[in-house]
Short mmCIF file of C-alpha atoms and ligand atoms in Angstrom, two decimals:
data_model
loop_
_atom_site.label_atom_id
_atom_site.label_comp_id
_atom_site.label_asym_id
_atom_site.label_seq_id
_atom_site.Cartn_x
_atom_site.Cartn_y
_atom_site.Cartn_z
CA UNK A 1 10.76 -25.02 33.33
CA UNK A 2 7.35 -23.36 33.87
CA UNK A 3 5.93 -21.29 31.02
CA UNK A 4 5.56 -17.64 32.05
CA UNK A 5 4.23 -15.99 28.87
CA UNK A 6 1.53 -17.23 26.55
CA UNK A 7 1.93 -15.38 23.28
CA UNK A 8 -0.08 -15.12 20.09
CA UNK A 9 1.25 -14.48 16.63
CA UNK A 10 0.16 -11.24 14.89
CA UNK A 11 -1.82 -13.42 12.50
CA UNK A 12 -3.90 -14.72 15.44
CA UNK A 13 -5.05 -11.24 16.48
CA UNK A 14 -8.86 -10.90 16.56
CA UNK A 15 -10.26 -9.07 13.53
CA UNK A 16 -13.69 -8.31 15.10
CA UNK A 17 -14.85 -6.59 18.25
CA UNK A 18 -17.53 -8.39 20.29
CA UNK A 19 -20.79 -6.72 21.30
CA UNK A 20 -22.23 -8.32 24.44
CA UNK A 21 -25.61 -6.58 23.94
CA UNK A 22 -26.43 -9.16 21.23
CA UNK A 23 -26.31 -12.00 23.78
CA UNK A 24 -27.93 -10.47 26.87
CA UNK A 25 -31.42 -11.61 27.94
CA UNK A 26 -32.57 -7.95 27.84
CA UNK A 27 -31.08 -4.78 26.35
CA UNK A 28 -29.67 -2.05 28.59
CA UNK A 29 -32.09 0.86 29.19
CA UNK A 30 -31.66 3.66 26.60
CA UNK A 31 -30.19 7.10 27.32
CA UNK A 32 -32.86 9.76 27.96
CA UNK A 33 -33.24 13.43 27.08
CA UNK A 34 -32.78 15.42 30.33
CA UNK A 35 -35.74 17.71 29.55
CA UNK A 36 -38.36 15.37 28.11
CA UNK A 37 -37.14 12.14 29.72
CA UNK A 38 -37.84 10.31 26.47
CA UNK A 39 -35.21 8.11 24.80
CA UNK A 40 -32.74 10.11 22.71
CA UNK A 41 -31.97 9.19 19.11
CA UNK A 42 -28.54 9.19 17.47
CA UNK A 43 -28.90 12.95 16.75
CA UNK A 44 -28.44 13.70 20.49
CA UNK A 45 -24.87 12.41 20.23
CA UNK A 46 -24.14 13.97 16.81
CA UNK A 47 -22.51 17.16 18.21
CA UNK A 48 -20.05 14.94 20.10
CA UNK A 49 -19.30 11.85 18.02
CA UNK A 50 -19.10 10.91 14.32
CA UNK A 51 -21.99 8.78 13.00
CA UNK A 52 -19.85 5.64 12.66
CA UNK A 53 -19.19 5.65 16.43
CA UNK A 54 -22.82 6.49 17.24
CA UNK A 55 -23.84 3.47 15.16
CA UNK A 56 -21.45 1.31 17.20
CA UNK A 57 -22.95 2.81 20.36
CA UNK A 58 -26.42 1.52 19.51
CA UNK A 59 -25.69 -1.56 17.42
CA UNK A 60 -27.20 -4.90 18.36
CA UNK A 61 -24.96 -6.83 15.93
CA UNK A 62 -22.87 -9.46 17.71
CA UNK A 63 -19.60 -8.55 15.97
CA UNK A 64 -18.14 -5.41 14.40
CA UNK A 65 -15.23 -5.74 11.96
CA UNK A 66 -12.06 -3.91 12.97
CA UNK A 67 -10.95 -1.65 10.07
CA UNK A 68 -7.65 -2.60 8.39
CA UNK A 69 -6.05 0.73 9.33
CA UNK A 70 -6.87 0.11 13.01
CA UNK A 71 -5.58 -3.48 12.90
CA UNK A 72 -2.36 -2.13 11.42
CA UNK A 73 -1.86 0.24 14.39
CA UNK A 74 -2.92 -2.41 16.93
CA UNK A 75 -0.07 -4.57 15.62
CA UNK A 76 2.45 -2.08 17.01
CA UNK A 77 1.86 -3.80 20.37
CA UNK A 78 -0.90 -6.41 19.99
CA UNK A 79 -1.47 -9.26 20.63
CA UNK A 80 -0.53 -8.44 24.20
CA UNK A 81 1.01 -11.15 26.40
CA UNK A 82 -0.88 -13.29 28.88
CA UNK A 83 1.30 -14.21 31.85
CA UNK A 84 0.99 -16.98 34.40
CA UNK A 85 1.97 -15.42 37.75
CA UNK A 86 4.06 -18.37 38.93
CA UNK A 87 6.22 -16.21 41.21
CA UNK A 88 3.28 -14.52 42.89
CA UNK A 89 1.52 -17.86 43.33
CA UNK A 90 4.65 -19.25 45.01
CA UNK A 91 5.00 -16.24 47.30
CA UNK A 92 1.35 -16.59 48.36
CA UNK A 93 1.62 -20.36 48.75
CA UNK A 94 -1.66 -20.74 46.90
CA UNK A 95 -2.85 -23.72 44.85
CA UNK A 96 -4.70 -21.20 42.61
CA UNK A 97 -3.39 -20.54 39.11
CA UNK A 98 -3.21 -16.78 38.48
CA UNK A 99 -3.07 -15.35 34.96
CA UNK A 100 -2.75 -11.69 34.04
CA UNK A 101 -3.34 -10.10 30.67
CA UNK A 102 -0.78 -7.30 30.41
CA UNK A 103 -1.89 -4.19 28.53
CA UNK A 104 1.04 -2.05 29.72
CA UNK A 105 2.93 -3.00 26.54
CA UNK A 106 0.98 -0.39 24.53
CA UNK A 107 2.59 2.96 23.59
CA UNK A 108 0.58 4.76 26.29
CA UNK A 109 1.25 2.05 28.88
CA UNK A 110 -2.33 0.83 29.28
CA UNK A 111 -5.41 -0.60 27.54
CA UNK A 112 -6.58 2.88 26.52
CA UNK A 113 -5.11 2.91 22.97
CA UNK A 114 -7.40 -0.04 22.10
CA UNK A 115 -10.22 2.49 21.82
CA UNK A 116 -8.23 5.71 21.25
CA UNK A 117 -6.97 4.38 17.90
CA UNK A 118 -10.38 3.48 16.42
CA UNK A 119 -11.94 6.67 17.83
CA UNK A 120 -9.26 8.81 16.17
CA UNK A 121 -9.57 6.77 12.96
CA UNK A 122 -13.37 7.17 12.64
CA UNK A 123 -13.17 10.88 13.48
CA UNK A 124 -10.45 11.43 10.86
CA UNK A 125 -12.60 9.52 8.32
CA UNK A 126 -15.49 11.90 9.12
CA UNK A 127 -13.32 14.97 8.43
CA UNK A 128 -13.04 16.08 12.06
CA UNK A 129 -10.02 18.32 12.75
CA UNK A 130 -9.67 18.18 16.52
CA UNK A 131 -10.67 15.94 19.44
CA UNK A 132 -11.20 17.12 23.00
CA UNK A 133 -11.17 14.86 26.03
CA UNK A 134 -10.74 14.45 29.79
CA UNK A 135 -8.04 12.42 31.48
CA UNK A 136 -7.92 11.17 35.07
CA UNK A 137 -4.90 8.90 35.33
CA UNK A 138 -3.26 10.60 32.34
CA UNK A 139 -3.33 7.22 30.57
CA UNK A 140 -6.35 8.08 28.43
CA UNK A 141 -4.97 11.51 27.52
CA UNK A 142 -1.70 9.89 26.46
CA UNK A 143 -3.53 7.26 24.43
CA UNK A 144 -5.69 9.78 22.59
CA UNK A 145 -2.75 12.12 21.96
CA UNK A 146 -0.84 9.17 20.44
CA UNK A 147 -3.81 8.14 18.29
CA UNK A 148 -4.44 11.72 17.12
CA UNK A 149 -0.78 12.04 16.11
CA UNK A 150 -1.13 8.94 13.91
CA UNK A 151 -4.31 10.16 12.19
CA UNK A 152 -3.27 13.81 11.90
CA UNK A 153 -5.82 15.25 14.33
CA UNK A 154 -5.29 18.01 16.86
CA UNK A 155 -5.97 17.00 20.45
CA UNK A 156 -6.89 19.07 23.52
CA UNK A 157 -6.95 17.39 26.93
CA UNK A 158 -8.48 18.51 30.25
CA UNK A 159 -6.44 16.70 32.91
CA UNK A 160 -8.14 16.36 36.30
CA UNK A 161 -6.43 18.82 38.68
CA UNK A 162 -5.29 16.22 41.23
CA UNK A 163 -3.71 14.16 38.44
CA UNK A 164 -2.15 17.24 36.78
CA UNK A 165 -0.49 18.10 40.11
CA UNK A 166 0.54 14.52 41.02
CA UNK A 167 1.71 13.39 37.58
CA UNK A 168 3.63 16.07 35.64
CA UNK A 169 5.34 13.40 33.52
CA UNK A 170 1.98 12.23 32.19
CA UNK A 171 1.27 15.82 31.07
CA UNK A 172 4.68 15.96 29.41
CA UNK A 173 4.10 12.67 27.62
CA UNK A 174 0.72 13.89 26.33
CA UNK A 175 2.47 17.04 25.09
CA UNK A 176 5.24 14.93 23.53
CA UNK A 177 2.57 13.30 21.34
CA UNK A 178 1.55 16.80 20.24
CA UNK A 179 -1.58 17.51 22.32
CA UNK A 180 -2.43 20.58 24.42
CA UNK A 181 -3.14 19.94 28.12
CA UNK A 182 -5.16 22.07 30.58
CA UNK A 183 -5.54 21.63 34.33
CA UNK A 184 -9.22 20.99 35.09
CA UNK A 185 -11.22 22.84 36.34
CA UNK A 186 -9.95 25.55 33.97
CA UNK A 187 -10.92 29.14 33.26
CA UNK A 188 -11.45 28.19 29.59
CA UNK A 189 -15.00 26.93 30.03
CA UNK A 190 -18.18 28.04 31.75
CA UNK A 191 -18.26 24.74 33.66
CA UNK A 192 -14.70 25.26 34.93
CA UNK A 193 -15.14 28.95 35.79
CA UNK A 194 -18.29 28.21 37.81
CA UNK A 195 -16.51 25.55 39.87
CA UNK A 196 -13.37 27.64 40.43
CA UNK A 197 -15.49 30.59 41.59
CA UNK A 198 -16.75 28.41 44.46
CA UNK A 199 -13.44 26.73 45.22
CA UNK A 200 -10.25 28.07 43.56
CA UNK A 201 -8.12 25.09 44.71
CA UNK A 202 -10.59 22.47 43.45
CA UNK A 203 -8.85 19.06 42.86
CA UNK A 204 -11.14 18.37 39.90
CA UNK A 205 -12.90 15.15 38.98
CA UNK A 206 -13.50 13.14 35.82
CA UNK A 207 -17.09 14.46 35.75
CA UNK A 208 -15.85 18.08 35.68
CA UNK A 209 -13.16 17.43 33.06
CA UNK A 210 -15.76 15.71 30.86
CA UNK A 211 -18.02 18.79 31.15
CA UNK A 212 -15.17 21.03 30.01
CA UNK A 213 -14.17 18.87 27.03
CA UNK A 214 -17.82 18.44 25.96
CA UNK A 215 -18.53 22.17 26.29
CA UNK A 216 -15.68 23.00 23.91
CA UNK A 217 -16.48 20.25 21.35
CA UNK A 218 -20.26 20.49 21.05
CA UNK A 219 -20.69 23.90 19.36
CA UNK A 220 -17.82 23.53 16.86
CA UNK A 221 -18.53 21.35 13.78
CA UNK A 222 -14.80 20.70 13.25
CA UNK A 223 -14.29 19.50 16.82
CA UNK A 224 -15.58 16.30 18.37
CA UNK A 225 -15.23 14.75 21.80
CA UNK A 226 -13.71 11.34 22.67
CA UNK A 227 -14.51 9.43 25.85
CA UNK A 228 -12.03 6.96 27.33
CA UNK A 229 -14.52 4.67 29.08
CA UNK A 230 -18.21 4.21 30.05
CA UNK A 231 -19.94 4.17 26.64
CA UNK A 232 -20.84 1.02 24.69
CA UNK A 233 -18.53 1.73 21.74
CA UNK A 234 -15.55 2.12 24.10
CA UNK A 235 -16.29 -1.21 25.80
CA UNK A 236 -16.76 -2.78 22.36
CA UNK A 237 -13.27 -1.72 21.24
CA UNK A 238 -11.73 -3.11 24.42
CA UNK A 239 -13.03 -6.63 23.76
CA UNK A 240 -9.84 -7.39 21.80
CA UNK A 241 -8.34 -7.99 25.25
CA UNK A 242 -10.74 -10.79 26.18
CA UNK A 243 -10.80 -12.33 22.69
CA UNK A 244 -7.02 -12.68 22.82
CA UNK A 245 -7.09 -14.00 26.40
CA UNK A 246 -9.61 -16.70 25.40
CA UNK A 247 -7.23 -17.94 22.70
CA UNK A 248 -4.25 -17.74 25.05
CA UNK A 249 -5.90 -19.69 27.88
CA UNK A 250 -7.09 -22.30 25.39
CA UNK A 251 -3.43 -22.80 24.38
CA UNK A 252 -2.63 -23.94 27.93
CA UNK A 253 -5.94 -25.76 28.39
CA UNK A 254 -7.26 -23.55 31.21
CA UNK A 255 -10.69 -21.97 31.75
CA UNK A 256 -11.13 -19.16 34.30
CA UNK A 257 -13.13 -19.71 37.49
CA UNK A 258 -12.83 -16.07 38.52
CA UNK A 259 -12.24 -12.99 36.33
CA UNK A 260 -11.21 -9.89 38.22
CA UNK A 261 -10.79 -6.33 36.95
CA UNK A 262 -10.65 -2.86 38.40
CA UNK A 263 -13.56 -0.67 37.35
CA UNK A 264 -13.51 3.09 36.93
CA UNK A 265 -15.88 3.52 34.02
CA UNK A 266 -15.66 -0.21 33.34
CA UNK A 267 -13.77 -0.49 30.03
CA UNK A 268 -10.80 -2.72 30.93
CA UNK A 269 -13.02 -5.04 32.96
CA UNK A 270 -15.58 -5.27 30.15
CA UNK A 271 -12.83 -5.71 27.57
CA UNK A 272 -11.43 -8.72 29.39
CA UNK A 273 -14.66 -10.19 30.75
CA UNK A 274 -17.30 -9.78 28.02
CA UNK A 275 -15.93 -12.40 25.58
CA UNK A 276 -15.77 -14.84 28.54
CA UNK A 277 -19.33 -13.85 29.47
CA UNK A 278 -20.43 -14.74 25.93
CA UNK A 279 -18.90 -18.17 26.51
CA UNK A 280 -20.55 -18.44 29.93
CA UNK A 281 -23.97 -17.55 28.52
CA UNK A 282 -23.41 -20.31 25.95
CA UNK A 283 -22.61 -22.77 28.77
CA UNK A 284 -18.90 -23.08 28.00
CA UNK A 285 -17.55 -21.77 31.31
CA UNK A 286 -18.89 -20.87 34.72
CA UNK A 287 -16.64 -17.98 35.63
CA UNK A 288 -17.48 -15.50 38.37
CA UNK A 289 -16.82 -11.95 37.15
CA UNK A 290 -15.79 -9.51 39.87
CA UNK A 291 -15.49 -5.73 39.51
CA UNK A 292 -13.15 -4.02 41.96
CA UNK A 293 -13.68 -0.37 42.84
CA UNK A 294 -11.80 1.95 45.16
CA UNK A 295 -13.39 2.40 48.59
CA UNK A 296 -13.22 6.17 47.94
CA UNK A 297 -15.44 5.98 44.84
CA UNK A 298 -17.64 2.87 45.03
CA UNK A 299 -20.35 3.45 42.42
CA UNK A 300 -21.42 -0.21 42.07
CA UNK A 301 -21.27 -1.13 45.73
CA UNK A 302 -22.54 2.11 47.34
CA UNK A 303 -24.27 3.99 44.51
CA UNK A 304 -27.85 3.83 43.26
CA UNK A 305 -28.99 2.39 39.92
CA UNK A 306 -30.67 5.41 38.40
CA UNK A 307 -30.68 7.83 35.48
CA UNK A 308 -27.95 10.42 36.00
CA UNK A 309 -25.71 12.72 34.00
CA UNK A 310 -22.38 11.40 32.75
CA UNK A 311 -20.70 14.72 33.64
CA UNK A 312 -20.84 17.18 36.51
CA UNK A 313 -22.35 20.16 34.67
CA UNK A 314 -25.24 18.09 33.29
CA UNK A 315 -24.38 18.51 29.58
CA UNK A 316 -24.80 14.82 28.59
CA UNK A 317 -27.99 12.80 28.08
CA UNK A 318 -29.19 10.93 31.17
CA UNK A 319 -27.81 7.41 31.43
CA UNK A 320 -29.12 4.56 33.57
CA UNK A 321 -26.12 3.52 35.60
CA UNK A 322 -24.78 2.95 39.06
CA UNK A 323 -23.95 6.41 40.29
CA UNK A 324 -22.84 8.22 43.41
CA UNK A 325 -24.44 11.41 42.02
CA UNK A 326 -22.89 13.60 39.33
CA UNK A 327 -21.80 16.13 41.97
CA UNK A 328 -19.75 13.57 43.91
CA UNK A 329 -16.10 14.66 44.05
CA UNK A 330 -14.03 11.64 45.11
CA UNK A 331 -11.06 12.18 47.39
CA UNK A 332 -7.87 12.68 45.37
CA UNK A 333 -6.75 9.06 45.63
CA UNK A 334 -3.82 8.03 43.46
CA UNK A 335 -5.87 5.79 41.17
CA UNK A 336 -7.09 8.81 39.18
CA UNK A 337 -8.69 6.57 36.54
CA UNK A 338 -11.09 5.19 39.16
CA UNK A 339 -12.38 8.60 40.34
CA UNK A 340 -15.60 8.59 38.31
CA UNK A 341 -19.00 9.13 39.94
CA UNK A 342 -20.77 6.63 37.66
CA UNK A 343 -20.28 3.26 36.02
CA UNK A 344 -20.73 2.19 32.42
CA UNK A 345 -24.48 1.66 31.73
CA UNK A 346 -23.68 -1.70 30.12
CA UNK A 347 -21.63 -2.91 33.10
CA UNK A 348 -24.37 -1.57 35.41
CA UNK A 349 -26.97 -3.54 33.47
CA UNK A 350 -24.85 -6.71 33.55
CA UNK A 351 -24.48 -6.23 37.32
CA UNK A 352 -28.25 -5.79 37.72
CA UNK A 353 -28.80 -9.00 35.72
CA UNK A 354 -26.70 -10.81 38.32
CA UNK A 355 -23.96 -11.64 35.82
CA UNK A 356 -21.24 -9.79 37.73
CA UNK A 357 -20.22 -9.15 41.36
CA UNK A 358 -18.53 -6.08 42.82
CA UNK A 359 -16.34 -5.32 45.81
CA UNK A 360 -14.46 -2.24 46.96
CA UNK A 361 -10.86 -2.15 48.19
CA UNK A 362 -9.01 0.64 50.05
CA UNK A 363 -5.99 2.18 48.35
CA UNK A 364 -3.37 1.14 50.94
CA UNK A 365 -4.29 -2.53 50.52
CA UNK A 366 -4.10 -1.99 46.77
CA UNK A 367 -0.64 -0.44 46.84
CA UNK A 368 0.60 -3.22 49.14
CA UNK A 369 -0.67 -5.69 46.53
CA UNK A 370 0.97 -3.68 43.75
CA UNK A 371 4.32 -3.87 45.50
CA UNK A 372 4.01 -7.58 46.23
CA UNK A 373 3.26 -8.04 42.55
CA UNK A 374 6.22 -5.88 41.46
CA UNK A 375 8.58 -7.74 43.79
CA UNK A 376 7.53 -11.14 42.45
CA UNK A 377 6.45 -10.63 38.83
CA UNK A 378 8.69 -7.64 38.07
CA UNK A 379 6.06 -5.26 36.68
CA UNK A 380 5.14 -2.12 38.64
CA UNK A 381 1.37 -1.83 38.10
CA UNK A 382 -0.58 1.39 37.57
CA UNK A 383 -2.53 2.35 40.73
CA UNK A 384 -5.85 1.34 39.10
CA UNK A 385 -5.06 -2.37 38.53
CA UNK A 386 -3.45 -2.64 41.96
CA UNK A 387 -7.09 -2.75 43.13
CA UNK A 388 -7.69 -5.81 40.96
CA UNK A 389 -4.44 -7.37 42.19
CA UNK A 390 -5.51 -6.88 45.82
CA UNK A 391 -8.72 -8.75 45.00
CA UNK A 392 -6.74 -11.51 43.22
CA UNK A 393 -4.54 -11.90 46.29
CA UNK A 394 -7.63 -12.13 48.54
CA UNK A 395 -9.04 -14.85 46.25
CA UNK A 396 -5.72 -16.72 46.02
CA UNK A 397 -5.38 -16.69 49.83
CA UNK A 398 -8.95 -17.99 50.17
CA UNK A 399 -7.90 -20.84 47.83
CA UNK A 400 -4.95 -21.50 50.13
CA UNK A 401 -7.40 -21.89 53.03
CA UNK A 402 -9.84 -24.08 51.11
CA UNK A 403 -7.29 -25.98 49.02
CA UNK A 404 -9.20 -25.08 45.82
CA UNK A 405 -7.15 -24.90 42.63
CA UNK A 406 -9.12 -22.07 41.07
CA UNK A 407 -8.02 -20.38 37.86
CA UNK A 408 -7.94 -16.62 38.42
CA UNK A 409 -7.69 -14.28 35.45
CA UNK A 410 -7.08 -10.56 35.82
CA UNK A 411 -6.47 -7.51 33.68
CA UNK A 412 -3.14 -5.88 34.42
CA UNK A 413 -4.38 -2.94 32.42
CA UNK A 414 -1.41 -0.59 32.79
CA UNK A 415 2.05 0.01 34.19
CA UNK A 416 2.83 2.52 36.91
CA UNK A 417 6.03 4.07 35.58
CA UNK A 418 4.51 7.56 35.85
CA UNK A 419 2.98 6.79 39.24
CA UNK A 420 6.16 6.64 41.27
CA UNK A 421 5.09 9.59 43.43
CA UNK A 422 2.10 7.49 44.52
CA UNK A 423 4.35 4.54 45.38
CA UNK A 424 6.64 6.95 47.21
CA UNK A 425 3.67 8.23 49.24
CA UNK A 426 2.84 4.64 50.18
CA UNK A 427 6.40 3.62 50.97
CA UNK A 428 7.05 6.68 53.12
CA UNK A 429 3.84 6.17 55.12
CA UNK A 430 2.09 9.27 53.71
CA UNK A 431 -0.82 7.39 52.13
CA UNK A 432 -4.01 6.91 54.09
CA UNK A 433 -7.52 5.57 53.62
CA UNK A 434 -10.01 8.32 54.35
CA UNK A 435 -13.48 6.95 55.17
CA UNK A 436 -16.13 8.61 53.03
CA UNK A 437 -18.82 9.73 55.47
CA UNK A 438 -22.41 8.58 55.00
CA UNK A 439 -23.38 12.29 54.86
CA UNK A 440 -21.12 12.89 51.87
CA UNK A 441 -22.66 9.98 49.98
CA UNK A 442 -26.17 11.18 50.95
CA UNK A 443 -25.53 14.75 49.77
CA UNK A 444 -24.13 13.62 46.42
CA UNK A 445 -26.90 11.09 45.84
CA UNK A 446 -29.40 13.92 46.33
CA UNK A 447 -28.12 15.39 43.02
CA UNK A 448 -29.34 12.36 41.04
CA UNK A 449 -32.30 13.68 39.00
CA UNK A 450 -35.71 12.57 40.27
CA UNK A 451 -37.54 10.84 37.42
C1 PLP B 501 -4.50 2.08 33.81
C2 PLP B 501 -5.97 2.34 33.98
N1 PLP B 501 -6.74 1.37 34.47
C3 PLP B 501 -8.06 1.53 34.65
C4 PLP B 501 -8.67 2.72 34.38
C5 PLP B 501 -10.13 2.85 34.65
O1 PLP B 501 -10.91 2.92 33.51
P1 PLP B 501 -11.76 1.69 33.04
O2 PLP B 501 -12.61 1.25 34.17
O3 PLP B 501 -12.57 2.25 31.92
O4 PLP B 501 -10.83 0.63 32.57
C6 PLP B 501 -7.93 3.78 33.86
C7 PLP B 501 -8.59 5.03 33.51
O5 PLP B 501 -8.02 6.04 33.26
C8 PLP B 501 -6.54 3.58 33.66
O6 PLP B 501 -5.77 4.56 33.16
#
């Protein structure tokens, strides 16, 4: 009988996060002050994050110990299973071996609690009373609300308008964990009011929701902000995924040839891929790492590599990243977690160093892949990782053509149990792939600050 699940014991769970910066040939460019254009120090982030997280943001240490209290919470669902997709392989008729690391077993249903828990923990340690945040898919809002409940923090979430409208059950789940949810853009902030004045039915974007959450947190010493992706400390926390997957693949004697992950801000991809990249840089594997973005929001494949704001209102320091321009409002595709105008500066740097590839995939191909996966492997994926699955299927079919027995590893970073309306839209023929016009890209790119 084939083995489907490769499991680790709780005692085998990694006790350190891995920081890729320590092993790169050059460090990523620093964030800059928007006025002076000189590198910002830790104090620029102090109104938003506690010092322990700022230290993790800038550390060059190779490993950071995971606090006991965080390990204890992780053990509610970690180590997460690694699956061999035997059924999908058979359906595709491919000689490739496909593995997926399933993060949907977490309380929120995705990889997001891997960083929500330590972020809530460090904020609680620093005496913070409330965290504010954005959420696109609703997964991050759920994760932070769960983590805040555990560490006795209040939580206020700006949910991107399109997601708030499409996914009422995500809002309810966030509220069930005790957080307050607002539709973004909202009338509660200057950033939101300005946008609504121009367009009252605005679908929102992650950039706008970030502006709102930052605007509320920054002036209040008892309130801090938590980001679900993009920044170095978030990617650091997610490396538990890849560290576990390394141990799991070693148990079955396989090494990946291709590692594929969807990329919104880049955290699930980095979490899976960076420990394997450490091994590659040390000559222990030769895996190709492939980021998959939605065709409607392709920051790596169609954006520029430039200093830009992390939010729409321009409240954050400037970060060197692949960006479509901080004013870019992606079409309201169903993969709400992938509707971000930029890409993590660390992923962007890795891409510039030639250590990662990127492709974009339209949403209908992604949902078709998600359904093929559900009908063979039994898990209904979140819309975001359906993009990675579409890319896995492309790779597996190429292996069928060439006869290559490649080992493909992907991050199945969340389930789609709250995304049934999106599947319904696909199944009833109401989902389409709108081409983004060259003019729209050009206009948004014009908002990237000239340095
Ligand atoms: C399930 C899921 N996958 C992927 C993403 C994209 O984020 P990232 O690229 O940081 O993993 C999100 C973001 O909300 C998400 O909820």
